[in-house]
Amino acid sequence: MTRVFTGISDLFTPARRLGDAAMVVEEGVVSWIGPRKELPLSYREQPHQHLGDRGVLPGLVDSHTHLVWAGDRLEEYRLRACGARYEEILEAGGGIYHTVEATSRASSETLLELAEQRAEIFLRGGVTTLEIKSGYGLETAQELRILEVVRALNRRIPQRVVPTLLAHVIPKGWRRQAYLEMFTTELIPEVRRRGLAEAVDVFCDRGAFELQASRSIMESARHHGLSVKAHAEQLERLGASQLVAELGGLSADHLEQTNEQDWRALARAGSVATLLPGATLILGKSLPDARGMLAAGVKLAVASDHNPGSSPLFSLFLALQLAIVLAGLSVEEALMAGTRHAALALGKPELGNLEPGSAADFLVIDGRNATLPLYTWGQLPLRQVFIAGECVCSLA
Ligand SMILES: [Zn+2]
């Protein structure tokens, strides 16, 4: 099926910007894009879908979320607002462990419903692809159950879902070595056997996994044909970014404590550096030097890190706005960080892009200028969301 879209006043691919553009979509994939006047003759005869002289952006890709959880962390939020530290709360058995308990008590149906409601908010916020991590299960059966919920969610929602197995923290009552053994010899192979995740992420930090343990997990993941990534250098610089680079990982995320050596290593390896401004700000930290990262040649992505503790953030556009004002990204760089580079952080170059051969996932902006959603805060001027060339959400 062929669809021809015209009435596009301003379009970001995101690498190119076109005025008065047209786009042709065949079988859900962009087959032609360019100035309307240059639309090939064969397409001119076909009925056009006129978008009303509005801006168009690629659908956003949120490359880092923890969408499946139950309970809330309001009490922790209140304590942190009074000065309590995230690490102290985690060490005292709260934080992530609190969510693990609430999640394990919730039925799979409840988890699915909660995640579906959140995914709907992300859809209305322009996110057409969601990476979703496990990690609030910890024990084998619970981790597998969460990934099964992610699989069921993928069948229920219009967005594309990319599932990731997360090595989050050592569960209470487990010896470190025994857990590591279980994770690498039981959980990773079983996740692989059931086809439940595309990548394995390790929270390599103080209070979670040290560098050597992170290496064992990532090497096991690679041995089983899964991609690797890490929560790296958020609280302390343990060397996770360079480990991701050494193992050819997809992305290193957080990076608050990184330095130039780390950025160069990521750049050389082609691993994406992902900033998570929601978590950075909520935990009272500073964003890493994004301009320095870009100068080192790193591809920069920005994600929501949606989770109940350190980033109860439902808006990727807000994360991009924060990256513009606090990390010094240009509007164009922020756009790239929420689309094309985020897709590369998932190993999916066909997403986050509106060039021939890319998936036709795009947003119709409620205005002529496509960058409008990066300008207004708390009010999203979005009209329609398309996935694979089909309108899946109308907001006007
Ligand atoms: Zn995270």
GROMACS .gro file of N, CA and C in nm, residues 71-227:
model
  471
   71GLY      N    1   0.334  -0.005   4.271
   71GLY     CA    2   0.358   0.075   4.390
   71GLY      C    3   0.402   0.215   4.351
   72ASP      N    4   0.454   0.291   4.447
   72ASP     CA    5   0.512   0.421   4.413
   72ASP      C    6   0.624   0.451   4.511
   73ARG      N    7   0.695   0.557   4.487
   73ARG     CA    8   0.807   0.594   4.576
   73ARG      C    9   0.787   0.738   4.625
   74LEU      N   10   0.660   0.769   4.652
   74LEU     CA   11   0.627   0.905   4.697
   74LEU      C   12   0.696   0.940   4.829
   75GLU      N   13   0.703   0.841   4.920
   75GLU     CA   14   0.764   0.869   5.050
   75GLU      C   15   0.913   0.901   5.033
   76GLU      N   16   0.977   0.823   4.946
   76GLU     CA   17   1.119   0.847   4.917
   76GLU      C   18   1.139   0.985   4.853
   77TYR      N   19   1.046   1.020   4.765
   77TYR     CA   20   1.051   1.150   4.698
   77TYR      C   21   1.044   1.262   4.802
   78ARG      N   22   0.953   1.240   4.900
   78ARG     CA   23   0.936   1.339   5.007
   78ARG      C   24   1.064   1.350   5.091
   79LEU      N   25   1.123   1.234   5.124
   79LEU     CA   26   1.245   1.234   5.205
   79LEU      C   27   1.361   1.300   5.131
   80ARG      N   28   1.371   1.271   5.002
   80ARG     CA   29   1.482   1.329   4.925
   80ARG      C   30   1.465   1.480   4.913
   81ALA      N   31   1.340   1.524   4.904
   81ALA     CA   32   1.315   1.668   4.897
   81ALA      C   33   1.360   1.736   5.027
   82CYS      N   34   1.368   1.656   5.136
   82CYS     CA   35   1.415   1.711   5.264
   82CYS      C   36   1.564   1.686   5.284
   83GLY      N   37   1.632   1.632   5.182
   83GLY     CA   38   1.778   1.620   5.190
   83GLY      C   39   1.832   1.479   5.200
   84ALA      N   40   1.746   1.375   5.212
   84ALA     CA   41   1.798   1.237   5.218
   84ALA      C   42   1.862   1.202   5.084
   85ARG      N   43   1.968   1.120   5.089
   85ARG     CA   44   2.036   1.084   4.964
   85ARG      C   45   1.986   0.951   4.909
   86TYR      N   46   1.982   0.942   4.775
   86TYR     CA   47   1.935   0.821   4.704
   86TYR      C   48   2.012   0.698   4.750
   87GLU      N   49   2.146   0.711   4.758
   87GLU     CA   50   2.231   0.597   4.795
   87GLU      C   51   2.199   0.550   4.938
   88GLU      N   52   2.175   0.645   5.030
   88GLU     CA   53   2.144   0.609   5.169
   88GLU      C   54   2.014   0.529   5.175
   89ILE      N   55   1.916   0.574   5.097
   89ILE     CA   56   1.785   0.507   5.097
   89ILE      C   57   1.799   0.366   5.041
   90LEU      N   58   1.879   0.351   4.936
   90LEU     CA   59   1.902   0.219   4.876
   90LEU      C   60   1.976   0.129   4.974
   91GLU      N   61   2.081   0.183   5.039
   91GLU     CA   62   2.160   0.104   5.134
   91GLU      C   63   2.073   0.059   5.252
   92ALA      N   64   1.975   0.140   5.289
   92ALA     CA   65   1.887   0.105   5.401
   92ALA      C   66   1.777   0.008   5.358
   93GLY      N   67   1.784  -0.040   5.234
   93GLY     CA   68   1.687  -0.142   5.189
   93GLY      C   69   1.561  -0.082   5.127
   94GLY      N   70   1.562   0.048   5.103
   94GLY     CA   71   1.446   0.112   5.037
   94GLY      C   72   1.475   0.127   4.889
   95GLY      N   73   1.427   0.233   4.829
   95GLY     CA   74   1.457   0.263   4.689
   95GLY      C   75   1.413   0.151   4.597
   96ILE      N   76   1.509   0.100   4.518
   96ILE     CA   77   1.480  -0.006   4.420
   96ILE      C   78   1.412  -0.125   4.490
   97TYR      N   79   1.461  -0.161   4.611
   97TYR     CA   80   1.405  -0.278   4.680
   97TYR      C   81   1.256  -0.259   4.714
   98HIS      N   82   1.220  -0.135   4.739
   98HIS     CA   83   1.080  -0.104   4.768
   98HIS      C   84   0.994  -0.137   4.645
   99THR      N   85   1.041  -0.095   4.528
   99THR     CA   86   0.968  -0.123   4.403
   99THR      C   87   0.968  -0.272   4.372
  100VAL      N   88   1.079  -0.341   4.401
  100VAL     CA   89   1.087  -0.486   4.376
  100VAL      C   90   0.977  -0.557   4.456
  101GLU      N   91   0.960  -0.517   4.581
  101GLU     CA   92   0.858  -0.579   4.666
  101GLU      C   93   0.717  -0.555   4.611
  102ALA      N   94   0.688  -0.429   4.579
  102ALA     CA   95   0.554  -0.394   4.529
  102ALA      C   96   0.528  -0.462   4.395
  103THR      N   97   0.630  -0.473   4.312
  103THR     CA   98   0.614  -0.535   4.179
  103THR      C   99   0.591  -0.684   4.194
  104SER      N  100   0.662  -0.747   4.287
  104SER     CA  101   0.646  -0.892   4.302
  104SER      C  102   0.507  -0.926   4.357
  105ARG      N  103   0.447  -0.834   4.433
  105ARG     CA  104   0.313  -0.859   4.489
  105ARG      C  105   0.202  -0.838   4.385
  106ALA      N  106   0.230  -0.759   4.280
  106ALA     CA  107   0.127  -0.728   4.180
  106ALA      C  108   0.111  -0.844   4.082
  107SER      N  109  -0.012  -0.868   4.036
  107SER     CA  110  -0.034  -0.974   3.937
  107SER      C  111   0.021  -0.927   3.801
  108SER      N  112   0.044  -1.023   3.713
  108SER     CA  113   0.094  -0.988   3.580
  108SER      C  114  -0.006  -0.898   3.507
  109GLU      N  115  -0.136  -0.927   3.529
  109GLU     CA  116  -0.240  -0.845   3.462
  109GLU      C  117  -0.233  -0.700   3.511
  110THR      N  118  -0.213  -0.682   3.642
  110THR     CA  119  -0.201  -0.546   3.696
  110THR      C  120  -0.078  -0.476   3.638
  111LEU      N  121   0.034  -0.548   3.634
  111LEU     CA  122   0.157  -0.487   3.580
  111LEU      C  123   0.136  -0.446   3.435
  112LEU      N  124   0.065  -0.532   3.361
  112LEU     CA  125   0.040  -0.504   3.220
  112LEU      C  126  -0.049  -0.379   3.206
  113GLU      N  127  -0.153  -0.372   3.287
  113GLU     CA  128  -0.243  -0.255   3.279
  113GLU      C  129  -0.171  -0.126   3.314
  114LEU      N  130  -0.089  -0.131   3.420
  114LEU     CA  131  -0.015  -0.010   3.461
  114LEU      C  132   0.081   0.033   3.351
  115ALA      N  133   0.151  -0.064   3.293
  115ALA     CA  134   0.248  -0.031   3.188
  115ALA      C  135   0.177   0.022   3.064
  116GLU      N  136   0.058  -0.034   3.036
  116GLU     CA  137  -0.016   0.010   2.918
  116GLU      C  138  -0.060   0.157   2.934
  117GLN      N  139  -0.106   0.190   3.055
  117GLN     CA  140  -0.146   0.330   3.080
  117GLN      C  141  -0.028   0.425   3.061
  118ARG      N  142   0.088   0.382   3.110
  118ARG     CA  143   0.208   0.469   3.095
  118ARG      C  144   0.248   0.480   2.948
  119ALA      N  145   0.242   0.368   2.877
  119ALA     CA  146   0.281   0.370   2.734
  119ALA      C  147   0.190   0.464   2.656
  120GLU      N  148   0.064   0.469   2.694
  120GLU     CA  149  -0.034   0.558   2.628
  120GLU      C  150   0.006   0.705   2.649
  121ILE      N  151   0.053   0.737   2.769
  121ILE     CA  152   0.099   0.875   2.795
  121ILE      C  153   0.221   0.905   2.707
  122PHE      N  154   0.312   0.808   2.696
  122PHE     CA  155   0.429   0.829   2.610
  122PHE      C  156   0.388   0.846   2.464
  123LEU      N  157   0.287   0.770   2.421
  123LEU     CA  158   0.240   0.782   2.283
  123LEU      C  159   0.186   0.923   2.258
  124ARG      N  160   0.106   0.971   2.351
  124ARG     CA  161   0.052   1.106   2.338
  124ARG      C  162   0.161   1.211   2.351
  125GLY      N  163   0.277   1.170   2.402
  125GLY     CA  164   0.393   1.259   2.411
  125GLY      C  165   0.487   1.243   2.292
  126GLY      N  166   0.444   1.167   2.190
  126GLY     CA  167   0.523   1.160   2.067
  126GLY      C  168   0.626   1.049   2.061
  127VAL      N  169   0.621   0.955   2.157
  127VAL     CA  170   0.719   0.845   2.157
  127VAL      C  171   0.663   0.726   2.080
  128THR      N  172   0.729   0.690   1.970
  128THR     CA  173   0.681   0.580   1.887
  128THR      C  174   0.759   0.450   1.909
  129THR      N  175   0.875   0.461   1.975
  129THR     CA  176   0.951   0.341   2.012
  129THR      C  177   0.993   0.354   2.157
  130LEU      N  178   0.970   0.247   2.233
  130LEU     CA  179   1.006   0.245   2.375
  130LEU      C  180   1.098   0.128   2.403
  131GLU      N  181   1.215   0.156   2.458
  131GLU     CA  182   1.294   0.049   2.515
  131GLU      C  183   1.239   0.027   2.655
  132ILE      N  184   1.223  -0.099   2.696
  132ILE     CA  185   1.171  -0.127   2.830
  132ILE      C  186   1.260  -0.230   2.898
  133LYS      N  187   1.306  -0.196   3.017
  133LYS     CA  188   1.395  -0.285   3.090
  133LYS      C  189   1.318  -0.364   3.195
  134SER      N  190   1.365  -0.485   3.224
  134SER     CA  191   1.317  -0.556   3.343
  134SER      C  192   1.396  -0.496   3.460
  135GLY      N  193   1.415  -0.568   3.568
  135GLY     CA  194   1.503  -0.519   3.673
  135GLY      C  195   1.434  -0.495   3.806
  136TYR      N  196   1.299  -0.502   3.808
  136TYR     CA  197   1.231  -0.494   3.938
  136TYR      C  198   1.183  -0.631   3.982
  137GLY      N  199   1.246  -0.735   3.924
  137GLY     CA  200   1.215  -0.872   3.964
  137GLY      C  201   1.329  -0.929   4.046
  138LEU      N  202   1.450  -0.913   3.994
  138LEU     CA  203   1.576  -0.962   4.053
  138LEU      C  204   1.587  -1.115   4.049
  139GLU      N  205   1.494  -1.187   4.112
  139GLU     CA  206   1.497  -1.334   4.111
  139GLU      C  207   1.456  -1.381   3.970
  140THR      N  208   1.506  -1.500   3.933
  140THR     CA  209   1.484  -1.550   3.797
  140THR      C  210   1.337  -1.548   3.754
  141ALA      N  211   1.250  -1.609   3.836
  141ALA     CA  212   1.110  -1.622   3.795
  141ALA      C  213   1.045  -1.484   3.778
  142GLN      N  214   1.079  -1.392   3.867
  142GLN     CA  215   1.020  -1.259   3.860
  142GLN      C  216   1.073  -1.179   3.740
  143GLU      N  217   1.201  -1.192   3.712
  143GLU     CA  218   1.258  -1.122   3.596
  143GLU      C  219   1.192  -1.173   3.467
  144LEU      N  220   1.177  -1.307   3.459
  144LEU     CA  221   1.115  -1.366   3.340
  144LEU      C  222   0.970  -1.320   3.329
  145ARG      N  223   0.901  -1.310   3.444
  145ARG     CA  224   0.760  -1.266   3.443
  145ARG      C  225   0.751  -1.122   3.391
  146ILE      N  226   0.841  -1.035   3.434
  146ILE     CA  227   0.836  -0.895   3.388
  146ILE      C  228   0.862  -0.889   3.237
  147LEU      N  229   0.957  -0.968   3.189
  147LEU     CA  230   0.984  -0.966   3.045
  147LEU      C  231   0.867  -1.026   2.966
  148GLU      N  232   0.795  -1.120   3.027
  148GLU     CA  233   0.673  -1.173   2.961
  148GLU      C  234   0.566  -1.063   2.956
  149VAL      N  235   0.559  -0.980   3.061
  149VAL     CA  236   0.465  -0.867   3.061
  149VAL      C  237   0.504  -0.769   2.949
  150VAL      N  238   0.633  -0.745   2.931
  150VAL     CA  239   0.678  -0.656   2.824
  150VAL      C  240   0.637  -0.713   2.688
  151ARG      N  241   0.650  -0.845   2.675
  151ARG     CA  242   0.611  -0.909   2.548
  151ARG      C  243   0.460  -0.892   2.524
  152ALA      N  244   0.381  -0.911   2.629
  152ALA     CA  245   0.235  -0.896   2.615
  152ALA      C  246   0.200  -0.750   2.584
  153LEU      N  247   0.272  -0.658   2.646
  153LEU     CA  248   0.250  -0.515   2.623
  153LEU      C  249   0.277  -0.481   2.476
  154ASN      N  250   0.383  -0.537   2.425
  154ASN     CA  251   0.422  -0.515   2.285
  154ASN      C  252   0.308  -0.553   2.189
  155ARG      N  253   0.232  -0.657   2.225
  155ARG     CA  254   0.120  -0.700   2.140
  155ARG      C  255   0.001  -0.606   2.154
  156ARG      N  256  -0.006  -0.536   2.268
  156ARG     CA  257  -0.125  -0.456   2.298
  156ARG      C  258  -0.116  -0.311   2.253
  157ILE      N  259   0.005  -0.255   2.248
  157ILE     CA  260   0.018  -0.110   2.221
  157ILE      C  261   0.068  -0.086   2.079
  158PRO      N  262   0.040   0.032   2.023
  158PRO     CA  263   0.083   0.057   1.885
  158PRO      C  264   0.234   0.080   1.871
  159GLN      N  265   0.299   0.123   1.980
  159GLN     CA  266   0.441   0.154   1.969
  159GLN      C  267   0.526   0.030   1.945
  160ARG      N  268   0.646   0.056   1.895
  160ARG     CA  269   0.746  -0.050   1.886
  160ARG      C  270   0.811  -0.062   2.023
  161VAL      N  271   0.834  -0.186   2.066
  161VAL     CA  272   0.891  -0.209   2.199
  161VAL      C  273   1.022  -0.286   2.184
  162VAL      N  274   1.125  -0.240   2.252
  162VAL     CA  275   1.254  -0.309   2.250
  162VAL      C  276   1.285  -0.353   2.394
  163PRO      N  277   1.276  -0.485   2.422
  163PRO     CA  278   1.295  -0.533   2.560
  163PRO      C  279   1.441  -0.556   2.597
  164THR      N  280   1.474  -0.521   2.721
  164THR     CA  281   1.611  -0.537   2.772
  164THR      C  282   1.607  -0.605   2.909
  165LEU      N  283   1.697  -0.702   2.929
  165LEU     CA  284   1.714  -0.762   3.062
  165LEU      C  285   1.811  -0.676   3.140
  166LEU      N  286   1.769  -0.634   3.260
  166LEU     CA  287   1.856  -0.547   3.341
  166LEU      C  288   1.907  -0.618   3.466
  167ALA      N  289   2.040  -0.617   3.481
  167ALA     CA  290   2.101  -0.660   3.608
  167ALA      C  291   2.104  -0.536   3.696
  168HIS      N  292   2.013  -0.530   3.792
  168HIS     CA  293   1.985  -0.404   3.862
  168HIS      C  294   2.062  -0.395   3.995
  169VAL      N  295   2.025  -0.479   4.091
  169VAL     CA  296   2.098  -0.485   4.219
  169VAL      C  297   2.096  -0.630   4.268
  170ILE      N  298   2.176  -0.661   4.370
  170ILE     CA  299   2.176  -0.796   4.427
  170ILE      C  300   2.053  -0.806   4.519
  171PRO      N  301   1.968  -0.909   4.500
  171PRO     CA  302   1.850  -0.918   4.586
  171PRO      C  303   1.889  -0.944   4.732
  172LYS      N  304   1.801  -0.903   4.821
  172LYS     CA  305   1.825  -0.926   4.964
  172LYS      C  306   1.838  -1.076   4.989
  173GLY      N  307   1.931  -1.112   5.076
  173GLY     CA  308   1.945  -1.253   5.114
  173GLY      C  309   2.033  -1.333   5.018
  174TRP      N  310   2.085  -1.271   4.915
  174TRP     CA  311   2.170  -1.342   4.819
  174TRP      C  312   2.316  -1.304   4.842
  175ARG      N  313   2.406  -1.403   4.826
  175ARG     CA  314   2.549  -1.372   4.822
  175ARG      C  315   2.580  -1.325   4.682
  176ARG      N  316   2.667  -1.225   4.676
  176ARG     CA  317   2.701  -1.161   4.548
  176ARG      C  318   2.738  -1.265   4.440
  177GLN      N  319   2.831  -1.356   4.479
  177GLN     CA  320   2.884  -1.451   4.381
  177GLN      C  321   2.775  -1.547   4.333
  178ALA      N  322   2.690  -1.589   4.426
  178ALA     CA  323   2.583  -1.683   4.391
  178ALA      C  324   2.484  -1.617   4.295
  179TYR      N  325   2.456  -1.489   4.318
  179TYR     CA  326   2.362  -1.419   4.230
  179TYR      C  327   2.420  -1.404   4.090
  180LEU      N  328   2.548  -1.370   4.087
  180LEU     CA  329   2.616  -1.353   3.959
  180LEU      C  330   2.613  -1.482   3.878
  181GLU      N  331   2.639  -1.591   3.949
  181GLU     CA  332   2.637  -1.724   3.889
  181GLU      C  333   2.498  -1.754   3.831
  182MET      N  334   2.394  -1.726   3.912
  182MET     CA  335   2.257  -1.751   3.867
  182MET      C  336   2.225  -1.664   3.744
  183PHE      N  337   2.266  -1.537   3.750
  183PHE     CA  338   2.231  -1.445   3.643
  183PHE      C  339   2.295  -1.488   3.510
  184THR      N  340   2.422  -1.530   3.518
  184THR     CA  341   2.494  -1.560   3.393
  184THR      C  342   2.468  -1.702   3.342
  185THR      N  343   2.440  -1.796   3.434
  185THR     CA  344   2.425  -1.934   3.386
  185THR      C  345   2.280  -1.978   3.372
  186GLU      N  346   2.187  -1.906   3.441
  186GLU     CA  347   2.045  -1.945   3.431
  186GLU      C  348   1.962  -1.841   3.358
  187LEU      N  349   1.967  -1.718   3.413
  187LEU     CA  350   1.873  -1.616   3.365
  187LEU      C  351   1.903  -1.574   3.220
  188ILE      N  352   2.027  -1.538   3.193
  188ILE     CA  353   2.059  -1.492   3.056
  188ILE      C  354   2.027  -1.602   2.953
  189PRO      N  355   2.072  -1.727   2.975
  189PRO     CA  356   2.038  -1.832   2.876
  189PRO      C  357   1.886  -1.853   2.859
  190GLU      N  358   1.812  -1.843   2.970
  190GLU     CA  359   1.667  -1.866   2.961
  190GLU      C  360   1.598  -1.751   2.886
  191VAL      N  361   1.644  -1.628   2.913
  191VAL     CA  362   1.590  -1.511   2.842
  191VAL      C  363   1.617  -1.526   2.692
  192ARG      N  364   1.735  -1.573   2.662
  192ARG     CA  365   1.773  -1.593   2.522
  192ARG      C  366   1.686  -1.703   2.458
  193ARG      N  367   1.670  -1.812   2.532
  193ARG     CA  368   1.594  -1.926   2.479
  193ARG      C  369   1.450  -1.886   2.448
  194ARG      N  370   1.390  -1.803   2.536
  194ARG     CA  371   1.251  -1.760   2.513
  194ARG      C  372   1.241  -1.638   2.422
  195GLY      N  373   1.354  -1.582   2.383
  195GLY     CA  374   1.353  -1.463   2.297
  195GLY      C  375   1.290  -1.343   2.364
  196LEU      N  376   1.320  -1.323   2.494
  196LEU     CA  377   1.251  -1.220   2.572
  196LEU      C  378   1.323  -1.085   2.575
  197ALA      N  379   1.448  -1.080   2.531
  197ALA     CA  380   1.520  -0.951   2.534
  197ALA      C  381   1.620  -0.947   2.420
  198GLU      N  382   1.651  -0.825   2.378
  198GLU     CA  383   1.749  -0.808   2.271
  198GLU      C  384   1.886  -0.771   2.327
  199ALA      N  385   1.884  -0.717   2.451
  199ALA     CA  386   2.010  -0.671   2.510
  199ALA      C  387   2.010  -0.695   2.660
  200VAL      N  388   2.129  -0.689   2.718
  200VAL     CA  389   2.144  -0.697   2.864
  200VAL      C  390   2.212  -0.568   2.910
  201ASP      N  391   2.152  -0.508   3.012
  201ASP     CA  392   2.200  -0.382   3.068
  201ASP      C  393   2.249  -0.413   3.210
  202VAL      N  394   2.359  -0.352   3.250
  202VAL     CA  395   2.409  -0.373   3.387
  202VAL      C  396   2.418  -0.238   3.458
  203PHE      N  397   2.362  -0.233   3.579
  203PHE     CA  398   2.375  -0.114   3.664
  203PHE      C  399   2.511  -0.127   3.733
  204CYS      N  400   2.613  -0.069   3.671
  204CYS     CA  401   2.750  -0.079   3.723
  204CYS      C  402   2.778   0.044   3.806
  205ASP      N  403   2.762   0.032   3.937
  205ASP     CA  404   2.782   0.150   4.021
  205ASP      C  405   2.791   0.109   4.167
  206ARG      N  406   2.823   0.203   4.251
  206ARG     CA  407   2.826   0.182   4.395
  206ARG      C  408   2.687   0.135   4.440
  207GLY      N  409   2.682   0.028   4.518
  207GLY     CA  410   2.552  -0.021   4.567
  207GLY      C  411   2.487  -0.118   4.470
  208ALA      N  412   2.546  -0.135   4.351
  208ALA     CA  413   2.489  -0.229   4.252
  208ALA      C  414   2.598  -0.330   4.214
  209PHE      N  415   2.643  -0.332   4.087
  209PHE     CA  416   2.745  -0.428   4.045
  209PHE      C  417   2.879  -0.357   4.024
  210GLU      N  418   2.987  -0.415   4.078
  210GLU     CA  419   3.119  -0.357   4.055
  210GLU      C  420   3.165  -0.394   3.913
  211LEU      N  421   3.280  -0.341   3.874
  211LEU     CA  422   3.323  -0.353   3.734
  211LEU      C  423   3.344  -0.499   3.691
  212GLN      N  424   3.409  -0.580   3.776
  212GLN     CA  425   3.439  -0.718   3.737
  212GLN      C  426   3.310  -0.799   3.718
  213ALA      N  427   3.215  -0.778   3.808
  213ALA     CA  428   3.087  -0.848   3.797
  213ALA      C  429   3.013  -0.801   3.671
  214SER      N  430   3.022  -0.672   3.642
  214SER     CA  431   2.956  -0.619   3.521
  214SER      C  432   3.016  -0.682   3.397
  215ARG      N  433   3.148  -0.699   3.401
  215ARG     CA  434   3.215  -0.762   3.286
  215ARG      C  435   3.164  -0.906   3.268
  216SER      N  436   3.153  -0.982   3.377
  216SER     CA  437   3.106  -1.122   3.366
  216SER      C  438   2.967  -1.126   3.304
  217ILE      N  439   2.879  -1.034   3.348
  217ILE     CA  440   2.742  -1.034   3.297
  217ILE      C  441   2.741  -0.997   3.149
  218MET      N  442   2.816  -0.894   3.114
  218MET     CA  443   2.818  -0.851   2.973
  218MET      C  444   2.881  -0.959   2.883
  219GLU      N  445   2.986  -1.025   2.933
  219GLU     CA  446   3.049  -1.128   2.850
  219GLU      C  447   2.954  -1.246   2.831
  220SER      N  448   2.879  -1.279   2.936
  220SER     CA  449   2.781  -1.387   2.923
  220SER      C  450   2.672  -1.347   2.821
  221ALA      N  451   2.629  -1.221   2.829
  221ALA     CA  452   2.527  -1.173   2.735
  221ALA      C  453   2.576  -1.186   2.591
  222ARG      N  454   2.699  -1.141   2.570
  222ARG     CA  455   2.754  -1.148   2.433
  222ARG      C  456   2.769  -1.292   2.387
  223HIS      N  457   2.812  -1.379   2.479
  223HIS     CA  458   2.828  -1.520   2.447
  223HIS      C  459   2.694  -1.580   2.400
  224HIS      N  460   2.584  -1.527   2.456
  224HIS     CA  461   2.451  -1.577   2.417
  224HIS      C  462   2.387  -1.494   2.306
  225GLY      N  463   2.467  -1.410   2.242
  225GLY     CA  464   2.419  -1.338   2.123
  225GLY      C  465   2.333  -1.216   2.154
  226LEU      N  466   2.343  -1.164   2.278
  226LEU     CA  467   2.266  -1.044   2.313
  226LEU      C  468   2.358  -0.922   2.315
  227SER      N  469   2.305  -0.806   2.281
  227SER     CA  470   2.382  -0.683   2.287
  227SER      C  471   2.400  -0.642   2.432
   0.00000   0.00000   0.00000
